[in-house]
Amino acid sequence: MEFQKDNTFFTGRLKSVSYAFKGAVKLITTEHSIMVQFSIGIIMTIAGFYFSITSTEWLFQTMAIGLVMSIEGLNTAVEKVADFIHPNYHERIGFIKDIAAGAVFFAGITAIIIGLIIYMPRFL
């Protein structure tokens, strides 16, 4: 059976959103790194309500959480593809996976800095 693309605007977009939602659920329920990032995102959201952060701070916090979760998802996809292509250890595959993990590192550091800027004044 051949896959047929749905070219109608509404149903095509609806299917795309449903696939994206399924992918997000798979990430959150199967990948430990995403589970950790998702949990931190929930904790930071609760902290935002607790400390009554401003709408500008909400924007930065939401962007930071989304950035980390998105890059972590892409890192997971890169790792899965790399493992599929070359299941055994290979120096080039390791290099590619390290670069993808480095992107998560940059996103995480950015999120930590944003969190410190938002929350440190409330503790000092």
Coordinates of C-alpha atoms in Angstrom, one line a residue, residues 10-81:
F10 CA -7.4 21.7 6.5
T11 CA -7.2 17.9 6.7
G12 CA -3.5 17.9 5.7
R13 CA -2.6 20.4 8.5
L14 CA -4.8 18.4 10.9
K15 CA -2.9 15.2 10.1
S16 CA 0.5 17.1 10.4
V17 CA -0.5 18.3 13.9
S18 CA -1.6 14.9 15.0
Y19 CA 1.7 13.4 13.8
A20 CA 3.6 16.1 15.7
F21 CA 1.5 15.5 18.8
K22 CA 2.2 11.8 18.6
G23 CA 5.9 12.5 18.3
A24 CA 5.9 14.8 21.3
V25 CA 4.1 12.1 23.4
K26 CA 6.6 9.5 22.2
L27 CA 9.5 11.8 23.2
I28 CA 8.0 12.5 26.7
T29 CA 7.1 8.9 27.4
T30 CA 10.1 7.0 26.1
E31 CA 13.2 9.2 26.3
H32 CA 14.7 9.8 29.7
S33 CA 16.5 13.0 28.7
I34 CA 13.2 14.5 27.5
M35 CA 11.4 13.3 30.7
V36 CA 14.0 15.2 32.8
Q37 CA 13.7 18.4 30.7
F38 CA 9.9 18.1 30.7
S39 CA 9.9 17.8 34.5
I40 CA 12.2 20.8 34.9
G41 CA 9.9 22.7 32.6
I42 CA 6.9 21.9 34.8
I43 CA 8.9 22.8 38.0
M44 CA 9.9 26.2 36.4
T45 CA 6.3 26.8 35.3
I46 CA 5.1 26.2 38.9
A47 CA 7.9 28.5 40.1
G48 CA 6.7 31.2 37.7
F49 CA 3.2 31.1 39.2
Y50 CA 4.6 31.0 42.7
F51 CA 6.9 34.0 42.2
S52 CA 4.4 35.9 40.0
I53 CA 6.9 36.5 37.3
T54 CA 6.1 39.3 34.8
S55 CA 4.8 38.7 31.3
T56 CA 8.2 39.5 29.8
E57 CA 9.8 37.0 32.2
W58 CA 7.1 34.4 31.1
L59 CA 8.1 35.0 27.5
F60 CA 11.7 34.3 28.2
Q61 CA 11.0 31.4 30.4
T62 CA 8.6 29.8 27.9
M63 CA 11.1 30.3 25.1
A64 CA 13.9 28.8 27.2
I65 CA 11.8 25.7 28.0
G66 CA 10.7 25.4 24.3
L67 CA 14.3 25.8 23.1
V68 CA 15.7 23.1 25.4
M69 CA 12.9 20.7 24.7
S70 CA 13.1 21.3 20.9
I71 CA 16.9 20.9 20.7
E72 CA 16.7 17.8 23.0
G73 CA 14.1 16.3 20.6
L74 CA 16.4 17.0 17.6
N75 CA 19.3 15.5 19.4
T76 CA 17.3 12.4 20.1
A77 CA 16.3 12.1 16.4
V78 CA 20.0 12.5 15.3
E79 CA 21.0 9.8 17.8
K80 CA 18.3 7.4 16.6
V81 CA 19.2 7.9 12.9

